[in-house]
mmCIF file of N, CA and C in Angstrom:
data_model
loop_
_atom_site.group_PDB
_atom_site.id
_atom_site.type_symbol
_atom_site.label_atom_id
_atom_site.label_comp_id
_atom_site.label_asym_id
_atom_site.label_seq_id
_atom_site.Cartn_x
_atom_site.Cartn_y
_atom_site.Cartn_z
ATOM 1 N N MET E 1 3.948 25.187 25.787
ATOM 2 C CA MET E 1 3.757 25.664 27.139
ATOM 3 C C MET E 1 3.847 24.468 28.060
ATOM 4 N N ALA E 2 4.730 24.549 29.052
ATOM 5 C CA ALA E 2 4.821 23.496 30.042
ATOM 6 C C ALA E 2 3.568 23.543 30.899
ATOM 7 N N SER E 3 3.040 22.362 31.199
ATOM 8 C CA SER E 3 1.781 22.326 31.930
ATOM 9 C C SER E 3 2.040 22.386 33.430
ATOM 10 N N THR E 4 1.901 23.558 33.995
ATOM 11 C CA THR E 4 1.979 23.710 35.435
ATOM 12 C C THR E 4 0.561 23.665 35.975
ATOM 13 N N GLU E 5 0.439 23.556 37.286
ATOM 14 C CA GLU E 5 -0.900 23.466 37.879
ATOM 15 C C GLU E 5 -1.772 24.685 37.561
ATOM 16 N N PRO E 6 -1.249 25.932 37.701
ATOM 17 C CA PRO E 6 -2.098 27.081 37.348
ATOM 18 C C PRO E 6 -2.509 27.091 35.873
ATOM 19 N N GLU E 7 -1.597 26.705 34.983
ATOM 20 C CA GLU E 7 -1.931 26.680 33.554
ATOM 21 C C GLU E 7 -2.983 25.616 33.261
ATOM 22 N N THR E 8 -2.852 24.463 33.892
ATOM 23 C CA THR E 8 -3.830 23.400 33.709
ATOM 24 C C THR E 8 -5.186 23.845 34.237
ATOM 25 N N SER E 9 -5.210 24.489 35.401
ATOM 26 C CA SER E 9 -6.473 24.993 35.964
ATOM 27 C C SER E 9 -7.110 26.012 35.036
ATOM 28 N N CYS E 10 -6.300 26.888 34.487
ATOM 29 C CA CYS E 10 -6.792 27.920 33.576
ATOM 30 C C CYS E 10 -7.396 27.283 32.327
ATOM 31 N N LEU E 11 -6.691 26.350 31.728
ATOM 32 C CA LEU E 11 -7.187 25.691 30.516
ATOM 33 C C LEU E 11 -8.446 24.873 30.810
ATOM 34 N N ASN E 12 -8.514 24.275 32.010
ATOM 35 C CA ASN E 12 -9.722 23.535 32.390
ATOM 36 C C ASN E 12 -10.916 24.474 32.521
ATOM 37 N N LEU E 13 -10.695 25.662 33.088
ATOM 38 C CA LEU E 13 -11.785 26.644 33.176
ATOM 39 C C LEU E 13 -12.219 27.094 31.789
ATOM 40 N N LEU E 14 -11.261 27.346 30.910
ATOM 41 C CA LEU E 14 -11.586 27.767 29.553
ATOM 42 C C LEU E 14 -12.409 26.704 28.822
ATOM 43 N N ALA E 15 -12.166 25.455 29.136
ATOM 44 C CA ALA E 15 -12.890 24.358 28.503
ATOM 45 C C ALA E 15 -14.179 24.010 29.250
ATOM 46 N N GLY E 16 -14.484 24.758 30.304
ATOM 47 C CA GLY E 16 -15.661 24.473 31.124
ATOM 48 C C GLY E 16 -16.963 24.542 30.341
ATOM 49 N N LYS E 17 -17.990 24.000 30.944
ATOM 50 C CA LYS E 17 -19.297 23.950 30.286
ATOM 51 C C LYS E 17 -20.060 25.271 30.375
ATOM 52 N N SER E 18 -19.833 26.040 31.417
ATOM 53 C CA SER E 18 -20.606 27.275 31.588
ATOM 54 C C SER E 18 -19.826 28.491 31.086
ATOM 55 N N ASP E 19 -20.572 29.513 30.690
ATOM 56 C CA ASP E 19 -19.951 30.775 30.267
ATOM 57 C C ASP E 19 -19.169 31.400 31.412
ATOM 58 N N GLU E 20 -19.662 31.236 32.637
ATOM 59 C CA GLU E 20 -18.980 31.812 33.792
ATOM 60 C C GLU E 20 -17.584 31.219 33.941
ATOM 61 N N GLU E 21 -17.461 29.886 33.763
ATOM 62 C CA GLU E 21 -16.154 29.239 33.849
ATOM 63 C C GLU E 21 -15.226 29.772 32.764
ATOM 64 N N LYS E 22 -15.742 29.871 31.549
ATOM 65 C CA LYS E 22 -14.933 30.364 30.432
ATOM 66 C C LYS E 22 -14.492 31.812 30.676
ATOM 67 N N PHE E 23 -15.409 32.623 31.210
ATOM 68 C CA PHE E 23 -15.094 34.015 31.494
ATOM 69 C C PHE E 23 -13.965 34.105 32.522
ATOM 70 N N VAL E 24 -14.080 33.334 33.603
ATOM 71 C CA VAL E 24 -13.025 33.318 34.629
ATOM 72 C C VAL E 24 -11.727 32.801 34.012
ATOM 73 N N GLY E 25 -11.827 31.780 33.157
ATOM 74 C CA GLY E 25 -10.642 31.256 32.486
ATOM 75 C C GLY E 25 -9.940 32.303 31.637
ATOM 76 N N LEU E 26 -10.730 33.152 30.952
ATOM 77 C CA LEU E 26 -10.126 34.227 30.150
ATOM 78 C C LEU E 26 -9.423 35.247 31.033
ATOM 79 N N LEU E 27 -10.033 35.556 32.171
ATOM 80 C CA LEU E 27 -9.390 36.494 33.095
ATOM 81 C C LEU E 27 -8.081 35.910 33.629
ATOM 82 N N LEU E 28 -8.105 34.629 33.988
ATOM 83 C CA LEU E 28 -6.885 33.976 34.471
ATOM 84 C C LEU E 28 -5.843 33.859 33.361
ATOM 85 N N ALA E 29 -6.288 33.596 32.139
ATOM 86 C CA ALA E 29 -5.347 33.484 31.019
ATOM 87 C C ALA E 29 -4.572 34.783 30.848
ATOM 88 N N SER E 30 -5.256 35.904 31.042
ATOM 89 C CA SER E 30 -4.567 37.189 30.883
ATOM 90 C C SER E 30 -3.507 37.375 31.961
ATOM 91 N N LYS E 31 -3.726 36.800 33.122
ATOM 92 C CA LYS E 31 -2.762 36.943 34.218
ATOM 93 C C LYS E 31 -1.711 35.832 34.205
ATOM 94 N N GLN E 32 -2.167 34.575 34.172
ATOM 95 C CA GLN E 32 -1.253 33.445 34.350
ATOM 96 C C GLN E 32 -0.509 33.044 33.090
ATOM 97 N N LEU E 33 -1.121 33.220 31.941
ATOM 98 C CA LEU E 33 -0.485 32.776 30.710
ATOM 99 C C LEU E 33 0.106 33.929 29.909
ATOM 100 N N GLY E 34 -0.003 35.130 30.424
ATOM 101 C CA GLY E 34 0.587 36.281 29.746
ATOM 102 C C GLY E 34 -0.167 36.723 28.520
ATOM 103 N N ILE E 35 -1.468 36.429 28.472
ATOM 104 C CA ILE E 35 -2.248 36.817 27.298
ATOM 105 C C ILE E 35 -2.864 38.177 27.558
ATOM 106 N N ARG E 36 -2.264 39.172 26.940
ATOM 107 C CA ARG E 36 -2.736 40.552 27.050
ATOM 108 C C ARG E 36 -2.508 41.217 25.715
ATOM 109 N N LYS E 37 -3.278 42.248 25.449
ATOM 110 C CA LYS E 37 -3.082 42.991 24.195
ATOM 111 C C LYS E 37 -1.654 43.513 24.112
ATOM 112 N N GLN E 38 -1.152 44.061 25.216
ATOM 113 C CA GLN E 38 0.149 44.707 25.183
ATOM 114 C C GLN E 38 1.290 43.716 24.980
ATOM 115 N N SER E 39 1.115 42.453 25.418
ATOM 116 C CA SER E 39 2.222 41.504 25.334
ATOM 117 C C SER E 39 1.931 40.342 24.411
ATOM 118 N N SER E 40 0.916 40.479 23.558
ATOM 119 C CA SER E 40 0.543 39.340 22.717
ATOM 120 C C SER E 40 1.675 38.925 21.782
ATOM 121 N N SER E 41 2.530 39.870 21.401
ATOM 122 C CA SER E 41 3.644 39.505 20.533
ATOM 123 C C SER E 41 4.640 38.623 21.278
ATOM 124 N N GLN E 42 4.615 38.664 22.609
ATOM 125 C CA GLN E 42 5.517 37.842 23.403
ATOM 126 C C GLN E 42 4.864 36.531 23.841
ATOM 127 N N THR E 43 3.580 36.394 23.627
ATOM 128 C CA THR E 43 2.879 35.180 23.999
ATOM 129 C C THR E 43 3.089 34.161 22.883
ATOM 130 N N SER E 44 3.434 32.941 23.256
ATOM 131 C CA SER E 44 3.740 31.943 22.230
ATOM 132 C C SER E 44 2.497 31.556 21.443
ATOM 133 N N SER E 45 2.739 31.201 20.192
ATOM 134 C CA SER E 45 1.648 30.730 19.334
ATOM 135 C C SER E 45 1.011 29.485 19.922
ATOM 136 N N LEU E 46 1.820 28.632 20.535
ATOM 137 C CA LEU E 46 1.295 27.412 21.140
ATOM 138 C C LEU E 46 0.324 27.747 22.270
ATOM 139 N N THR E 47 0.666 28.720 23.096
ATOM 140 C CA THR E 47 -0.212 29.130 24.187
ATOM 141 C C THR E 47 -1.524 29.667 23.633
ATOM 142 N N LEU E 48 -1.451 30.503 22.602
ATOM 143 C CA LEU E 48 -2.663 31.061 22.002
ATOM 144 C C LEU E 48 -3.513 29.970 21.367
ATOM 145 N N GLN E 49 -2.865 28.972 20.748
ATOM 146 C CA GLN E 49 -3.614 27.851 20.185
ATOM 147 C C GLN E 49 -4.323 27.071 21.282
ATOM 148 N N GLN E 50 -3.633 26.828 22.391
ATOM 149 C CA GLN E 50 -4.235 26.082 23.495
ATOM 150 C C GLN E 50 -5.433 26.834 24.072
ATOM 151 N N VAL E 51 -5.293 28.133 24.211
ATOM 152 C CA VAL E 51 -6.398 28.934 24.732
ATOM 153 C C VAL E 51 -7.579 28.886 23.771
ATOM 154 N N PHE E 52 -7.319 29.072 22.471
ATOM 155 C CA PHE E 52 -8.396 29.045 21.485
ATOM 156 C C PHE E 52 -9.121 27.700 21.478
ATOM 157 N N HIS E 53 -8.360 26.621 21.489
ATOM 158 C CA HIS E 53 -8.985 25.301 21.441
ATOM 159 C C HIS E 53 -9.719 24.981 22.742
ATOM 160 N N ALA E 54 -9.219 25.497 23.862
ATOM 161 C CA ALA E 54 -9.896 25.249 25.140
ATOM 162 C C ALA E 54 -11.223 26.010 25.211
ATOM 163 N N VAL E 55 -11.206 27.301 24.870
ATOM 164 C CA VAL E 55 -12.422 28.113 24.998
ATOM 165 C C VAL E 55 -13.403 27.819 23.859
ATOM 166 N N GLY E 56 -12.880 27.517 22.700
ATOM 167 C CA GLY E 56 -13.727 27.171 21.555
ATOM 168 C C GLY E 56 -14.299 28.375 20.834
ATOM 169 N N PRO E 57 -14.549 28.215 19.541
ATOM 170 C CA PRO E 57 -15.029 29.339 18.738
ATOM 171 C C PRO E 57 -16.455 29.780 19.091
ATOM 172 N N LYS E 58 -17.298 28.876 19.547
ATOM 173 C CA LYS E 58 -18.699 29.239 19.820
ATOM 174 C C LYS E 58 -18.806 30.305 20.908
ATOM 175 N N PHE E 59 -17.979 30.196 21.945
ATOM 176 C CA PHE E 59 -18.022 31.173 23.033
ATOM 177 C C PHE E 59 -17.608 32.556 22.527
ATOM 178 N N ILE E 60 -16.552 32.607 21.745
ATOM 179 C CA ILE E 60 -16.091 33.902 21.225
ATOM 180 C C ILE E 60 -17.119 34.466 20.247
ATOM 181 N N HIS E 61 -17.757 33.604 19.448
ATOM 182 C CA HIS E 61 -18.848 34.057 18.568
ATOM 183 C C HIS E 61 -19.944 34.740 19.387
ATOM 184 N N ARG E 62 -20.314 34.129 20.509
ATOM 185 C CA ARG E 62 -21.371 34.720 21.346
ATOM 186 C C ARG E 62 -20.939 36.072 21.915
ATOM 187 N N LEU E 63 -19.669 36.192 22.290
ATOM 188 C CA LEU E 63 -19.186 37.474 22.808
ATOM 189 C C LEU E 63 -19.254 38.563 21.739
ATOM 190 N N LEU E 64 -19.018 38.185 20.497
ATOM 191 C CA LEU E 64 -18.997 39.158 19.405
ATOM 192 C C LEU E 64 -20.386 39.453 18.837
ATOM 193 N N GLY E 65 -21.334 38.609 19.157
ATOM 194 C CA GLY E 65 -22.673 38.770 18.596
ATOM 195 C C GLY E 65 -23.444 39.899 19.242
ATOM 196 N N PRO E 66 -24.604 40.194 18.679
ATOM 197 C CA PRO E 66 -25.448 41.239 19.270
ATOM 198 C C PRO E 66 -25.927 40.801 20.649
ATOM 199 N N PRO E 67 -26.207 41.740 21.540
ATOM 200 C CA PRO E 67 -26.656 41.396 22.890
ATOM 201 C C PRO E 67 -27.928 40.552 22.840
ATOM 202 N N THR E 68 -28.018 39.614 23.766
ATOM 203 C CA THR E 68 -29.215 38.777 23.864
ATOM 204 C C THR E 68 -29.931 39.083 25.172
ATOM 205 N N SER E 69 -31.138 38.624 25.272
ATOM 206 C CA SER E 69 -31.898 38.870 26.494
ATOM 207 C C SER E 69 -31.546 37.873 27.589
ATOM 208 N N SER E 70 -30.848 36.786 27.249
ATOM 209 C CA SER E 70 -30.461 35.820 28.273
ATOM 210 C C SER E 70 -29.275 36.385 29.033
ATOM 211 N N GLY E 71 -29.458 36.677 30.310
ATOM 212 C CA GLY E 71 -28.490 37.366 31.144
ATOM 213 C C GLY E 71 -27.046 37.132 30.777
ATOM 214 N N SER E 72 -26.302 38.195 30.609
ATOM 215 C CA SER E 72 -24.899 38.053 30.249
ATOM 216 C C SER E 72 -24.039 38.271 31.484
ATOM 217 N N LEU E 73 -22.777 37.905 31.356
ATOM 218 C CA LEU E 73 -21.846 38.029 32.467
ATOM 219 C C LEU E 73 -21.539 39.483 32.789
ATOM 220 N N GLU E 74 -21.500 40.293 31.820
ATOM 221 C CA GLU E 74 -21.167 41.713 31.964
ATOM 222 C C GLU E 74 -22.188 42.508 31.170
ATOM 223 N N THR E 75 -21.963 43.796 31.076
ATOM 224 C CA THR E 75 -22.824 44.590 30.214
ATOM 225 C C THR E 75 -22.516 44.220 28.773
ATOM 226 N N PRO E 76 -23.443 44.442 27.853
ATOM 227 C CA PRO E 76 -23.182 44.099 26.445
ATOM 228 C C PRO E 76 -21.898 44.743 25.907
ATOM 229 N N ALA E 77 -21.620 45.977 26.288
ATOM 230 C CA ALA E 77 -20.411 46.656 25.798
ATOM 231 C C ALA E 77 -19.147 45.960 26.305
ATOM 232 N N GLN E 78 -19.152 45.553 27.570
ATOM 233 C CA GLN E 78 -17.980 44.875 28.123
ATOM 234 C C GLN E 78 -17.815 43.481 27.531
ATOM 235 N N THR E 79 -18.919 42.815 27.282
ATOM 236 C CA THR E 79 -18.866 41.494 26.666
ATOM 237 C C THR E 79 -18.305 41.602 25.254
ATOM 238 N N LEU E 80 -18.763 42.583 24.512
ATOM 239 C CA LEU E 80 -18.262 42.812 23.161
ATOM 240 C C LEU E 80 -16.778 43.149 23.195
ATOM 241 N N GLN E 81 -16.386 44.004 24.120
ATOM 242 C CA GLN E 81 -14.967 44.376 24.266
ATOM 243 C C GLN E 81 -14.116 43.131 24.512
ATOM 244 N N LEU E 82 -14.578 42.249 25.391
ATOM 245 C CA LEU E 82 -13.838 41.021 25.676
ATOM 246 C C LEU E 82 -13.723 40.158 24.421
ATOM 247 N N GLY E 83 -14.804 40.003 23.689
ATOM 248 C CA GLY E 83 -14.779 39.201 22.464
ATOM 249 C C GLY E 83 -13.828 39.754 21.429
ATOM 250 N N VAL E 84 -13.867 41.071 21.231
ATOM 251 C CA VAL E 84 -12.980 41.699 20.249
ATOM 252 C C VAL E 84 -11.525 41.577 20.693
ATOM 253 N N THR E 85 -11.266 41.806 21.977
ATOM 254 C CA THR E 85 -9.904 41.691 22.495
ATOM 255 C C THR E 85 -9.382 40.273 22.318
ATOM 256 N N MET E 86 -10.207 39.278 22.626
ATOM 257 C CA MET E 86 -9.776 37.887 22.469
ATOM 258 C C MET E 86 -9.512 37.560 21.003
ATOM 259 N N ALA E 87 -10.427 37.943 20.117
ATOM 260 C CA ALA E 87 -10.237 37.655 18.687
ATOM 261 C C ALA E 87 -8.961 38.320 18.171
ATOM 262 N N CYS E 88 -8.747 39.562 18.574
ATOM 263 C CA CYS E 88 -7.571 40.305 18.120
ATOM 264 C C CYS E 88 -6.288 39.684 18.683
ATOM 265 N N THR E 89 -6.283 39.373 19.971
ATOM 266 C CA THR E 89 -5.096 38.794 20.599
ATOM 267 C C THR E 89 -4.791 37.421 20.023
ATOM 268 N N LEU E 90 -5.817 36.593 19.871
ATOM 269 C CA LEU E 90 -5.610 35.258 19.313
ATOM 270 C C LEU E 90 -5.121 35.333 17.870
ATOM 271 N N SER E 91 -5.508 36.383 17.154
ATOM 272 C CA SER E 91 -5.109 36.540 15.753
ATOM 273 C C SER E 91 -3.632 36.842 15.586
ATOM 274 N N THR E 92 -2.941 37.168 16.663
ATOM 275 C CA THR E 92 -1.503 37.435 16.544
ATOM 276 C C THR E 92 -0.721 36.156 16.266
ATOM 277 N N ALA E 93 -1.333 35.001 16.523
ATOM 278 C CA ALA E 93 -0.714 33.721 16.164
ATOM 279 C C ALA E 93 -1.249 33.337 14.780
ATOM 280 N N PRO E 94 -0.392 33.258 13.764
ATOM 281 C CA PRO E 94 -0.864 33.003 12.400
ATOM 282 C C PRO E 94 -1.755 31.770 12.267
ATOM 283 N N ASP E 95 -1.421 30.676 12.950
ATOM 284 C CA ASP E 95 -2.244 29.462 12.849
ATOM 285 C C ASP E 95 -3.633 29.691 13.418
ATOM 286 N N VAL E 96 -3.706 30.430 14.530
ATOM 287 C CA VAL E 96 -5.002 30.708 15.143
ATOM 288 C C VAL E 96 -5.784 31.688 14.264
ATOM 289 N N ALA E 97 -5.100 32.662 13.684
ATOM 290 C CA ALA E 97 -5.769 33.619 12.796
ATOM 291 C C ALA E 97 -6.402 32.889 11.612
ATOM 292 N N ALA E 98 -5.687 31.901 11.076
ATOM 293 C CA ALA E 98 -6.240 31.119 9.964
ATOM 294 C C ALA E 98 -7.470 30.336 10.418
ATOM 295 N N GLU E 99 -7.425 29.788 11.622
ATOM 296 C CA GLU E 99 -8.598 29.066 12.152
ATOM 297 C C GLU E 99 -9.766 30.014 12.374
ATOM 298 N N LEU E 100 -9.480 31.191 12.905
ATOM 299 C CA LEU E 100 -10.544 32.175 13.125
ATOM 300 C C LEU E 100 -11.211 32.539 11.799
ATOM 301 N N THR E 101 -10.413 32.652 10.755
ATOM 302 C CA THR E 101 -10.964 32.957 9.433
ATOM 303 C C THR E 101 -11.887 31.840 8.968
ATOM 304 N N ARG E 102 -11.477 30.600 9.193
ATOM 305 C CA ARG E 102 -12.316 29.454 8.803
ATOM 306 C C ARG E 102 -13.610 29.403 9.615
ATOM 307 N N HIS E 103 -13.594 29.919 10.825
ATOM 308 C CA HIS E 103 -14.787 29.905 11.685
ATOM 309 C C HIS E 103 -15.637 31.170 11.526
ATOM 310 N N GLU E 104 -15.439 31.894 10.439
ATOM 311 C CA GLU E 104 -16.242 33.065 10.085
ATOM 312 C C GLU E 104 -16.109 34.245 11.054
ATOM 313 N N PHE E 105 -14.965 34.375 11.694
ATOM 314 C CA PHE E 105 -14.754 35.511 12.584
ATOM 315 C C PHE E 105 -14.568 36.814 11.823
ATOM 316 N N VAL E 106 -14.144 36.729 10.556
ATOM 317 C CA VAL E 106 -14.036 37.947 9.748
ATOM 318 C C VAL E 106 -15.421 38.596 9.655
ATOM 319 N N GLU E 107 -16.435 37.773 9.363
ATOM 320 C CA GLU E 107 -17.807 38.293 9.277
ATOM 321 C C GLU E 107 -18.266 38.852 10.617
ATOM 322 N N ASP E 108 -17.902 38.173 11.711
ATOM 323 C CA ASP E 108 -18.271 38.665 13.044
ATOM 324 C C ASP E 108 -17.671 40.044 13.297
ATOM 325 N N LEU E 109 -16.389 40.197 12.969
ATOM 326 C CA LEU E 109 -15.731 41.481 13.230
ATOM 327 C C LEU E 109 -16.253 42.576 12.308
ATOM 328 N N VAL E 110 -16.582 42.242 11.069
ATOM 329 C CA VAL E 110 -17.188 43.234 10.173
ATOM 330 C C VAL E 110 -18.523 43.691 10.757
ATOM 331 N N SER E 111 -19.294 42.759 11.283
ATOM 332 C CA SER E 111 -20.573 43.092 11.923
ATOM 333 C C SER E 111 -20.355 44.005 13.129
ATOM 334 N N VAL E 112 -19.325 43.728 13.914
ATOM 335 C CA VAL E 112 -19.000 44.573 15.075
ATOM 336 C C VAL E 112 -18.657 45.981 14.607
ATOM 337 N N VAL E 113 -17.825 46.082 13.573
ATOM 338 C CA VAL E 113 -17.437 47.391 13.040
ATOM 339 C C VAL E 113 -18.682 48.167 12.607
ATOM 340 N N CYS E 114 -19.594 47.496 11.920
ATOM 341 C CA CYS E 114 -20.826 48.161 11.458
ATOM 342 C C CYS E 114 -21.688 48.616 12.644
ATOM 343 N N ARG E 115 -21.858 47.732 13.635
ATOM 344 C CA ARG E 115 -22.682 48.089 14.802
ATOM 345 C C ARG E 115 -22.084 49.263 15.569
ATOM 346 N N ILE E 116 -20.772 49.243 15.750
ATOM 347 C CA ILE E 116 -20.124 50.325 16.503
ATOM 348 C C ILE E 116 -20.171 51.621 15.705
ATOM 349 N N SER E 117 -19.888 51.536 14.422
ATOM 350 C CA SER E 117 -19.908 52.743 13.585
ATOM 351 C C SER E 117 -21.271 53.417 13.614
ATOM 352 N N SER E 118 -22.325 52.612 13.584
ATOM 353 C CA SER E 118 -23.670 53.196 13.573
ATOM 354 C C SER E 118 -24.066 53.768 14.925
ATOM 355 N N SER E 119 -23.391 53.350 15.990
ATOM 356 C CA SER E 119 -23.761 53.857 17.312
ATOM 357 C C SER E 119 -22.885 55.020 17.779
ATOM 358 N N LEU E 120 -21.840 55.350 17.027
ATOM 359 C CA LEU E 120 -20.912 56.406 17.463
ATOM 360 C C LEU E 120 -21.603 57.746 17.718
ATOM 361 N N GLN E 121 -22.501 58.134 16.838
ATOM 362 C CA GLN E 121 -23.148 59.443 16.965
ATOM 363 C C GLN E 121 -24.050 59.536 18.192
ATOM 364 N N LYS E 122 -24.505 58.403 18.685
ATOM 365 C CA LYS E 122 -25.418 58.389 19.824
ATOM 366 C C LYS E 122 -24.681 58.434 21.160
ATOM 367 N N GLN E 123 -23.365 58.341 21.144
ATOM 368 C CA GLN E 123 -22.569 58.248 22.364
ATOM 369 C C GLN E 123 -22.113 59.619 22.854
ATOM 370 N N ASP E 124 -21.920 59.710 24.179
ATOM 371 C CA ASP E 124 -21.270 60.902 24.714
ATOM 372 C C ASP E 124 -19.760 60.747 24.486
ATOM 373 N N THR E 125 -18.972 61.689 24.943
ATOM 374 C CA THR E 125 -17.531 61.675 24.662
ATOM 375 C C THR E 125 -16.859 60.413 25.170
ATOM 376 N N SER E 126 -17.131 60.008 26.405
ATOM 377 C CA SER E 126 -16.478 58.807 26.936
ATOM 378 C C SER E 126 -16.973 57.554 26.207
ATOM 379 N N GLY E 127 -18.246 57.536 25.838
ATOM 380 C CA GLY E 127 -18.784 56.415 25.082
ATOM 381 C C GLY E 127 -18.150 56.305 23.710
ATOM 382 N N ARG E 128 -17.930 57.464 23.071
ATOM 383 C CA ARG E 128 -17.277 57.466 21.756
ATOM 384 C C ARG E 128 -15.850 56.946 21.869
ATOM 385 N N GLN E 129 -15.155 57.365 22.926
ATOM 386 C CA GLN E 129 -13.779 56.899 23.115
ATOM 387 C C GLN E 129 -13.737 55.388 23.305
ATOM 388 N N ALA E 130 -14.660 54.860 24.093
ATOM 389 C CA ALA E 130 -14.725 53.412 24.300
ATOM 390 C C ALA E 130 -15.045 52.692 22.990
ATOM 391 N N CYS E 131 -15.967 53.257 22.216
ATOM 392 C CA CYS E 131 -16.319 52.673 20.915
ATOM 393 C C CYS E 131 -15.121 52.676 19.976
ATOM 394 N N LEU E 132 -14.366 53.738 19.984
ATOM 395 C CA LEU E 132 -13.208 53.832 19.100
ATOM 396 C C LEU E 132 -12.123 52.821 19.472
ATOM 397 N N VAL E 133 -11.977 52.543 20.762
ATOM 398 C CA VAL E 133 -11.015 51.525 21.196
ATOM 399 C C VAL E 133 -11.433 50.165 20.649
ATOM 400 N N VAL E 134 -12.707 49.822 20.800
ATOM 401 C CA VAL E 134 -13.204 48.538 20.301
ATOM 402 C C VAL E 134 -13.107 48.494 18.781
ATOM 403 N N LEU E 135 -13.441 49.580 18.135
ATOM 404 C CA LEU E 135 -13.377 49.664 16.677
ATOM 405 C C LEU E 135 -11.945 49.443 16.186
ATOM 406 N N THR E 136 -10.988 50.075 16.837
ATOM 407 C CA THR E 136 -9.579 49.923 16.479
ATOM 408 C C THR E 136 -9.130 48.476 16.638
ATOM 409 N N GLU E 137 -9.523 47.846 17.754
ATOM 410 C CA GLU E 137 -9.160 46.443 17.972
ATOM 411 C C GLU E 137 -9.806 45.535 16.926
ATOM 412 N N ALA E 138 -11.068 45.781 16.624
ATOM 413 C CA ALA E 138 -11.765 44.953 15.631
ATOM 414 C C ALA E 138 -11.078 45.060 14.273
ATOM 415 N N LEU E 139 -10.700 46.274 13.889
ATOM 416 C CA LEU E 139 -10.017 46.465 12.605
ATOM 417 C C LEU E 139 -8.631 45.805 12.607
ATOM 418 N N THR E 140 -7.939 45.865 13.744
ATOM 419 C CA THR E 140 -6.645 45.204 13.873
ATOM 420 C C THR E 140 -6.815 43.692 13.717
ATOM 421 N N GLY E 141 -7.824 43.137 14.397
ATOM 422 C CA GLY E 141 -8.106 41.716 14.269
ATOM 423 C C GLY E 141 -8.410 41.314 12.836
ATOM 424 N N LEU E 142 -9.185 42.143 12.140
ATOM 425 C CA LEU E 142 -9.506 41.876 10.735
ATOM 426 C C LEU E 142 -8.232 41.837 9.888
ATOM 427 N N LEU E 143 -7.355 42.803 10.100
ATOM 428 C CA LEU E 143 -6.101 42.838 9.341
ATOM 429 C C LEU E 143 -5.256 41.596 9.606
ATOM 430 N N LEU E 144 -5.162 41.204 10.878
ATOM 431 C CA LEU E 144 -4.367 40.032 11.221
ATOM 432 C C LEU E 144 -4.948 38.767 10.593
ATOM 433 N N MET E 145 -6.263 38.643 10.603
ATOM 434 C CA MET E 145 -6.898 37.462 10.012
ATOM 435 C C MET E 145 -6.713 37.436 8.497
ATOM 436 N N CYS E 146 -6.805 38.592 7.886
ATOM 437 C CA CYS E 146 -6.639 38.647 6.424
ATOM 438 C C CYS E 146 -5.208 38.351 5.991
ATOM 439 N N GLN E 147 -4.248 38.585 6.878
ATOM 440 C CA GLN E 147 -2.850 38.303 6.563
ATOM 441 C C GLN E 147 -2.514 36.842 6.749
ATOM 442 N N ALA E 148 -3.365 36.103 7.477
ATOM 443 C CA ALA E 148 -3.061 34.686 7.781
ATOM 444 C C ALA E 148 -3.222 33.810 6.550
#
């Protein structure tokens, strides 16, 4: 990826010290760097590697973990959705998928699948649909990581 000013700004935000900076960096990455679920096959592996190394595994681990009482950026469901989407999208690059596997993201996604599966019956129709979207992404991410 050629380093243009917007890309450099985005990567700097992703590498920021606060969760808020990283969150904004992820939003910008989806716009400026073309990182989206729908176009991840068109996003270069190098770009996905740069994003992963900038944001770091600890932040994505926190997004995938159970909700904490320390104020989050979004609701727990939205935070989880972001974590699963990032793990799944980053897993489309084989090198990043292998790194995610080494950083125990397989266990994180299995935990997400278990938590969502156990909460499905408690949801209304729209809640179930949202859970199924996250569940599908988590399973896709697991498959991609296992193939790496």
